[in-house]
XYZ file of N, CA, C and O in Angstrom:
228
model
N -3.243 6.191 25.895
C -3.666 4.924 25.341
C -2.875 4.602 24.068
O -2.400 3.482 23.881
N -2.736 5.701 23.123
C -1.778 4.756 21.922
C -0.786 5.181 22.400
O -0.027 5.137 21.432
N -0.055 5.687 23.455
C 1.213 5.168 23.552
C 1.598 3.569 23.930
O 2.626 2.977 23.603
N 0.520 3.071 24.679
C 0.263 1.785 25.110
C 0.325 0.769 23.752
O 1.001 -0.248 23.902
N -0.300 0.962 22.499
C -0.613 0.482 21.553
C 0.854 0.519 20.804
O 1.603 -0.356 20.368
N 0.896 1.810 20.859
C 2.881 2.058 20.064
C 3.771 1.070 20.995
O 4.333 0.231 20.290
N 4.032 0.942 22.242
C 4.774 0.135 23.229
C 4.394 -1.343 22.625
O 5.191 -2.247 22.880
N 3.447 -1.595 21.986
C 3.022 -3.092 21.983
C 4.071 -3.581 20.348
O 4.918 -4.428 20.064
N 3.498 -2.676 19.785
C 4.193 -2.517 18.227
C 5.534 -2.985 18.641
O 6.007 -4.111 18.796
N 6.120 -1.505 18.805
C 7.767 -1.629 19.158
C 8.238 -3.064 20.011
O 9.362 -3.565 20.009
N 7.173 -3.490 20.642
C 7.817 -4.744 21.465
C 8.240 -6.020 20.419
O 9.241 -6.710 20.229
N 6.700 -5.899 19.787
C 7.044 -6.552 18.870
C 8.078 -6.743 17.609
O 8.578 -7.818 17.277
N 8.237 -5.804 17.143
C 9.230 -5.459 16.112
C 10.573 -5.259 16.754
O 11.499 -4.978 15.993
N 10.837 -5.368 18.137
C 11.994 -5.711 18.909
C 12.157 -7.318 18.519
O 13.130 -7.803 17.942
N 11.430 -7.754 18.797
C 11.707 -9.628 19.156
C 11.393 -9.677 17.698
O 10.861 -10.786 17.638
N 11.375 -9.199 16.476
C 10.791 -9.734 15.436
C 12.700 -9.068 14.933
O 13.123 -10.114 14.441
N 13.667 -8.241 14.835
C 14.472 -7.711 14.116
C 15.749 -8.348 14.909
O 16.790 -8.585 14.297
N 15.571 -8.690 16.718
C 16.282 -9.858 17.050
C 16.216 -11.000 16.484
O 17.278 -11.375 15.988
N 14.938 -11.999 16.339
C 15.083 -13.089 15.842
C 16.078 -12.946 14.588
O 17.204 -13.442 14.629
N 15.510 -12.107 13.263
C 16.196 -12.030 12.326
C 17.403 -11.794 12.694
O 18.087 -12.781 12.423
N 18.121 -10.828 13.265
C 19.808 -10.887 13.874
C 20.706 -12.041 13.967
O 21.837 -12.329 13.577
N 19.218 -12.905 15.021
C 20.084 -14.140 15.357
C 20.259 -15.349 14.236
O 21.111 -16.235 14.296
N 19.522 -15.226 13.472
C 19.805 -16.123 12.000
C 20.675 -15.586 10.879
O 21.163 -16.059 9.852
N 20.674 -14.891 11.237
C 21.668 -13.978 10.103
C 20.537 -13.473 9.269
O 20.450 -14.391 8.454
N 19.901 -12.878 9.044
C 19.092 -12.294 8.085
C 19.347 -10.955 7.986
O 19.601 -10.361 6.938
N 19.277 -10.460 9.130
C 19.364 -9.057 9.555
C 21.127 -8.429 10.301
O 21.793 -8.962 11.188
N 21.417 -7.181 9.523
C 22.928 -7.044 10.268
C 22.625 -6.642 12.002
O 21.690 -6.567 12.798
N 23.517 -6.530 11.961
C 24.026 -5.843 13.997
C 24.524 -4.481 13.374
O 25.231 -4.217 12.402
N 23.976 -3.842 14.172
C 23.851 -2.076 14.081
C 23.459 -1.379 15.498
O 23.997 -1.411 16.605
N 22.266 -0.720 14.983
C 22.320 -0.186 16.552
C 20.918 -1.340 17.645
O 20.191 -2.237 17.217
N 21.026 -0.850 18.904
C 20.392 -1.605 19.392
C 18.878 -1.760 18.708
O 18.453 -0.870 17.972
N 18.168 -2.843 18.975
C 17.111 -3.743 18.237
C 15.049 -2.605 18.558
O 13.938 -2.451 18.051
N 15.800 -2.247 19.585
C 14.558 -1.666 20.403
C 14.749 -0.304 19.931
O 13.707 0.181 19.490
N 15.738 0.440 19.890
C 15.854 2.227 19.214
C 15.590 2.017 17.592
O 15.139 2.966 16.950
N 15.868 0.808 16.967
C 15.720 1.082 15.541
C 14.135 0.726 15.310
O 13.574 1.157 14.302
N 13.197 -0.331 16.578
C 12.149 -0.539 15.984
C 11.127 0.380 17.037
O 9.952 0.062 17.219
N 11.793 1.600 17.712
C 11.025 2.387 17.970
C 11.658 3.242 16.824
O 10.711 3.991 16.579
N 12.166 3.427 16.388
C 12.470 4.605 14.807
C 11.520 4.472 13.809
O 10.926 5.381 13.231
N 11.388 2.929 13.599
C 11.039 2.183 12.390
C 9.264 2.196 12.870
O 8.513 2.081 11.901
N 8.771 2.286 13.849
C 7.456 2.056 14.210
C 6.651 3.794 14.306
O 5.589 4.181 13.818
N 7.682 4.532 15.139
C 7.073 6.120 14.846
C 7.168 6.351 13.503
O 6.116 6.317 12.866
N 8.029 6.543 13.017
C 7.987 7.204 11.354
C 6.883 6.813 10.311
O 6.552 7.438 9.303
N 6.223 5.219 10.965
C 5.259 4.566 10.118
C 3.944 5.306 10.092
O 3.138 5.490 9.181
N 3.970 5.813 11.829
C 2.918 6.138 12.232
C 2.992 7.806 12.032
O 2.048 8.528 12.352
N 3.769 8.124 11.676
C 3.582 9.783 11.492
C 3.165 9.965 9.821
O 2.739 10.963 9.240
N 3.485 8.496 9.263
C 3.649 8.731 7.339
C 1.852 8.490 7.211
O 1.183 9.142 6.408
N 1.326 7.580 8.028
C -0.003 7.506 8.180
C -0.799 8.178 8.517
O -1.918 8.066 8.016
N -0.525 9.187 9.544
C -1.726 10.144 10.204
C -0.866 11.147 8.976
O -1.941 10.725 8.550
N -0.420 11.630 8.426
C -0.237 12.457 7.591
C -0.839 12.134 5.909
O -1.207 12.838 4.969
N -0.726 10.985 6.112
C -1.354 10.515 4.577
C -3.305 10.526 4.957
O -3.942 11.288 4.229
N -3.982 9.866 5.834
C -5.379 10.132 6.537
C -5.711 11.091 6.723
O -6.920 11.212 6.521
N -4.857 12.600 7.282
C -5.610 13.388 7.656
C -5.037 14.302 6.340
O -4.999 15.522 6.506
N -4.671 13.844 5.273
C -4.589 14.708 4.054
C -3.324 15.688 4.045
O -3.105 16.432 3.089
N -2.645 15.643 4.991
C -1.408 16.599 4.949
C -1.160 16.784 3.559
O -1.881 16.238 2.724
N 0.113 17.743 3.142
C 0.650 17.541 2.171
C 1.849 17.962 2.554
O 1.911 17.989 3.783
N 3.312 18.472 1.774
C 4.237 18.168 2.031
C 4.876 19.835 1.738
O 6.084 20.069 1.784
N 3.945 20.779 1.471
C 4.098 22.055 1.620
C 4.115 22.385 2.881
O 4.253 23.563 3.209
């Protein structure tokens, strides 16, 4: 199920880092979908680590 929820994210933040591309806001790098599945896990690992109290030891 949250992979379903992560798939929805990343879709979004696909069509959200294209649009910006296509106006010029944003550079051309790597494809739109690997950077906003990069950009969407890392969010979600900084969160369940900050909630469930991790620390960095």
């Amino acid at each position: 199920m949250w992979s379903q929820v992560m798939e929805q994210f990343v879709a979004e933040v696909t069509s959200a880092i294209e649009a910006e591309r296509r106006r010029g806001a944003a550079p051309e790098g790597i494809p739109a979908r690997d950077l906003a599945t990069s950009l969407n896990w890392m969010v979600e690992r900084a969160l369940f680590s900050t909630f469930s109290g991790q620390t960095g030891r």
